[in-house]
Amino acid sequence: MNYWLIKTEPTSFSIEDLAAAPKQTTFWEGVRNYQARNFLRAMKVGDLAVFYHSNAEPPAAVGVAKIVREAYADPTAWEKKSKYFDAKASPANPIWSMVDVKLVEIFTSPISIDELRGVPALAGMEILKRGSRLSVTPVTAAEFRTIEKLGLRATGAGPVADSRAKHRSPGRSRR
DNA sequence: GCCAACGTTGGC
DNA sequence: GCCAACGTTGGC
């Protein structure tokens, strides 16, 4: 079993969108980078992924998702209207792949990038490297466990926040 | 909104 | 096959 980190801009598709999706599952389409695609292709059913919000305030690890379907052709690549359209792709030559992911948990205590940088055990993470832009990256089991533990820690002051309760469903996925 | 870092493209 | 130009990403 392997562990990953998948990055998304919450204005495009957030973990709340995933929570609101049918079966809390979505296809992870739109990856248009060969290295990231190859990581998608290496994913196995049951693998777990840290769900990370980039370009957010603050950028943060916000939960965990599980791979529920292994890589298959990403049809948005040949949909002309899609923002992920790629003229070189076709059903005969899909080029790009996607997987299906299902929500496992939303962190009660999201971990901002600042905080991630402050954890020595996470110093080697790809996402924290300068100029890192890969939207799909492997993480080690130890890194995954460290992040999940931080994400689920008790929040301390005040009533225990249940982040799930705060997020009303925005309705259909905005994709 | 800036801009450094990076991947991709295309002229040669 | 080099590399400058360009577009995109994403933290700040």
PDB file of N, CA, C and O (backbone and C1' of nucleotides) in Angstrom, chain B:
ATOM      1  P    DG B   1      -5.278  42.308  -9.676  1.00  0.00           P
ATOM      2  O5'  DG B   1      -3.749  42.648  -9.763  1.00  0.00           O
ATOM      3  C5'  DG B   1      -3.237  43.606  -8.895  1.00  0.00           C
ATOM      4  C4'  DG B   1      -1.856  43.174  -8.610  1.00  0.00           C
ATOM      5  C3'  DG B   1      -1.088  42.697  -9.837  1.00  0.00           C
ATOM      6  O3'  DG B   1       0.228  43.094  -9.577  1.00  0.00           O
ATOM      7  C1'  DG B   1      -1.071  40.991  -8.269  1.00  0.00           C
ATOM      8  P    DC B   2       1.259  43.473 -10.664  1.00  0.00           P
ATOM      9  O5'  DC B   2       2.488  42.759  -9.957  1.00  0.00           O
ATOM     10  C5'  DC B   2       2.780  43.103  -8.603  1.00  0.00           C
ATOM     11  C4'  DC B   2       3.826  42.144  -8.089  1.00  0.00           C
ATOM     12  C3'  DC B   2       4.874  41.748  -9.123  1.00  0.00           C
ATOM     13  O3'  DC B   2       6.133  41.903  -8.526  1.00  0.00           O
ATOM     14  C1'  DC B   2       3.874  39.803  -8.188  1.00  0.00           C
ATOM     15  P    DC B   3       7.408  41.980  -9.418  1.00  0.00           P
ATOM     16  O5'  DC B   3       7.922  40.472  -9.328  1.00  0.00           O
ATOM     17  C5'  DC B   3       8.233  39.908  -8.060  1.00  0.00           C
ATOM     18  C4'  DC B   3       8.456  38.428  -8.250  1.00  0.00           C
ATOM     19  C3'  DC B   3       9.254  38.098  -9.516  1.00  0.00           C
ATOM     20  O3'  DC B   3      10.089  36.995  -9.224  1.00  0.00           O
ATOM     21  C1'  DC B   3       7.294  36.891  -9.528  1.00  0.00           C
ATOM     22  P    DA B   4      11.660  37.178  -9.358  1.00  0.00           P
ATOM     23  O5'  DA B   4      12.197  35.829  -8.717  1.00  0.00           O
ATOM     24  C5'  DA B   4      11.799  35.468  -7.413  1.00  0.00           C
ATOM     25  C4'  DA B   4      11.578  33.985  -7.359  1.00  0.00           C
ATOM     26  C3'  DA B   4      12.592  33.172  -8.146  1.00  0.00           C
ATOM     27  O3'  DA B   4      12.866  32.028  -7.347  1.00  0.00           O
ATOM     28  C1'  DA B   4      10.411  32.721  -8.977  1.00  0.00           C
ATOM     29  P    DA B   5      13.927  30.961  -7.796  1.00  0.00           P
ATOM     30  O5'  DA B   5      13.001  29.804  -8.382  1.00  0.00           O
ATOM     31  C5'  DA B   5      12.120  29.137  -7.510  1.00  0.00           C
ATOM     32  C4'  DA B   5      11.330  28.160  -8.332  1.00  0.00           C
ATOM     33  C3'  DA B   5      12.188  27.235  -9.203  1.00  0.00           C
ATOM     34  O3'  DA B   5      11.801  25.920  -8.894  1.00  0.00           O
ATOM     35  C1'  DA B   5      10.442  28.220 -10.480  1.00  0.00           C
ATOM     36  P    DC B   6      12.684  24.691  -9.340  1.00  0.00           P
ATOM     37  O5'  DC B   6      11.909  24.140 -10.604  1.00  0.00           O
ATOM     38  C5'  DC B   6      10.564  23.703 -10.403  1.00  0.00           C
ATOM     39  C4'  DC B   6       9.828  23.755 -11.698  1.00  0.00           C
ATOM     40  C3'  DC B   6      10.478  22.968 -12.833  1.00  0.00           C
ATOM     41  O3'  DC B   6       9.792  21.734 -12.939  1.00  0.00           O
ATOM     42  C1'  DC B   6       9.412  24.992 -13.549  1.00  0.00           C
ATOM     43  P    DG B   7      10.248  20.618 -13.949  1.00  0.00           P
ATOM     44  O5'  DG B   7       9.173  20.789 -15.112  1.00  0.00           O
ATOM     45  C5'  DG B   7       7.797  20.715 -14.795  1.00  0.00           C
ATOM     46  C4'  DG B   7       6.985  20.914 -16.055  1.00  0.00           C
ATOM     47  C3'  DG B   7       7.423  20.042 -17.228  1.00  0.00           C
ATOM     48  O3'  DG B   7       6.256  19.622 -17.916  1.00  0.00           O
ATOM     49  C1'  DG B   7       7.643  22.341 -17.807  1.00  0.00           C
ATOM     50  P    DT B   8       6.343  18.776 -19.248  1.00  0.00           P
ATOM     51  O5'  DT B   8       6.173  19.892 -20.367  1.00  0.00           O
ATOM     52  C5'  DT B   8       5.006  20.710 -20.343  1.00  0.00           C
ATOM     53  C4'  DT B   8       5.025  21.616 -21.549  1.00  0.00           C
ATOM     54  C3'  DT B   8       5.291  20.913 -22.880  1.00  0.00           C
ATOM     55  O3'  DT B   8       4.299  21.382 -23.756  1.00  0.00           O
ATOM     56  C1'  DT B   8       6.776  22.738 -22.612  1.00  0.00           C
ATOM     57  P    DT B   9       4.156  20.791 -25.242  1.00  0.00           P
ATOM     58  O5'  DT B   9       4.708  21.979 -26.138  1.00  0.00           O
ATOM     59  C5'  DT B   9       4.218  23.293 -25.919  1.00  0.00           C
ATOM     60  C4'  DT B   9       5.043  24.237 -26.757  1.00  0.00           C
ATOM     61  C3'  DT B   9       5.296  23.744 -28.182  1.00  0.00           C
ATOM     62  O3'  DT B   9       4.777  24.730 -29.049  1.00  0.00           O
ATOM     63  C1'  DT B   9       7.320  24.460 -27.161  1.00  0.00           C
ATOM     64  P    DG B  10       4.607  24.463 -30.602  1.00  0.00           P
ATOM     65  O5'  DG B  10       5.917  25.146 -31.185  1.00  0.00           O
ATOM     66  C5'  DG B  10       6.221  26.503 -30.862  1.00  0.00           C
ATOM     67  C4'  DG B  10       7.587  26.818 -31.416  1.00  0.00           C
ATOM     68  C3'  DG B  10       7.857  26.207 -32.795  1.00  0.00           C
ATOM     69  O3'  DG B  10       8.681  27.113 -33.509  1.00  0.00           O
ATOM     70  C1'  DG B  10       9.473  25.459 -31.318  1.00  0.00           C
ATOM     71  P    DG B  11       8.497  27.298 -35.043  1.00  0.00           P
ATOM     72  O5'  DG B  11       9.757  28.206 -35.378  1.00  0.00           O
ATOM     73  C5'  DG B  11      10.090  29.283 -34.510  1.00  0.00           C
ATOM     74  C4'  DG B  11      11.596  29.419 -34.423  1.00  0.00           C
ATOM     75  C3'  DG B  11      12.332  29.189 -35.748  1.00  0.00           C
ATOM     76  O3'  DG B  11      13.347  30.175 -35.837  1.00  0.00           O
ATOM     77  C1'  DG B  11      13.147  27.680 -34.125  1.00  0.00           C
ATOM     78  P    DC B  12      14.061  30.479 -37.227  1.00  0.00           P
ATOM     79  O5'  DC B  12      15.376  29.603 -37.129  1.00  0.00           O
ATOM     80  C5'  DC B  12      16.410  30.004 -36.210  1.00  0.00           C
ATOM     81  C4'  DC B  12      17.341  28.842 -35.994  1.00  0.00           C
ATOM     82  C3'  DC B  12      17.850  28.175 -37.259  1.00  0.00           C
ATOM     83  O3'  DC B  12      19.024  28.844 -37.709  1.00  0.00           O
ATOM     84  C1'  DC B  12      17.459  26.631 -35.468  1.00  0.00           C
TER      85       DC B  12
END
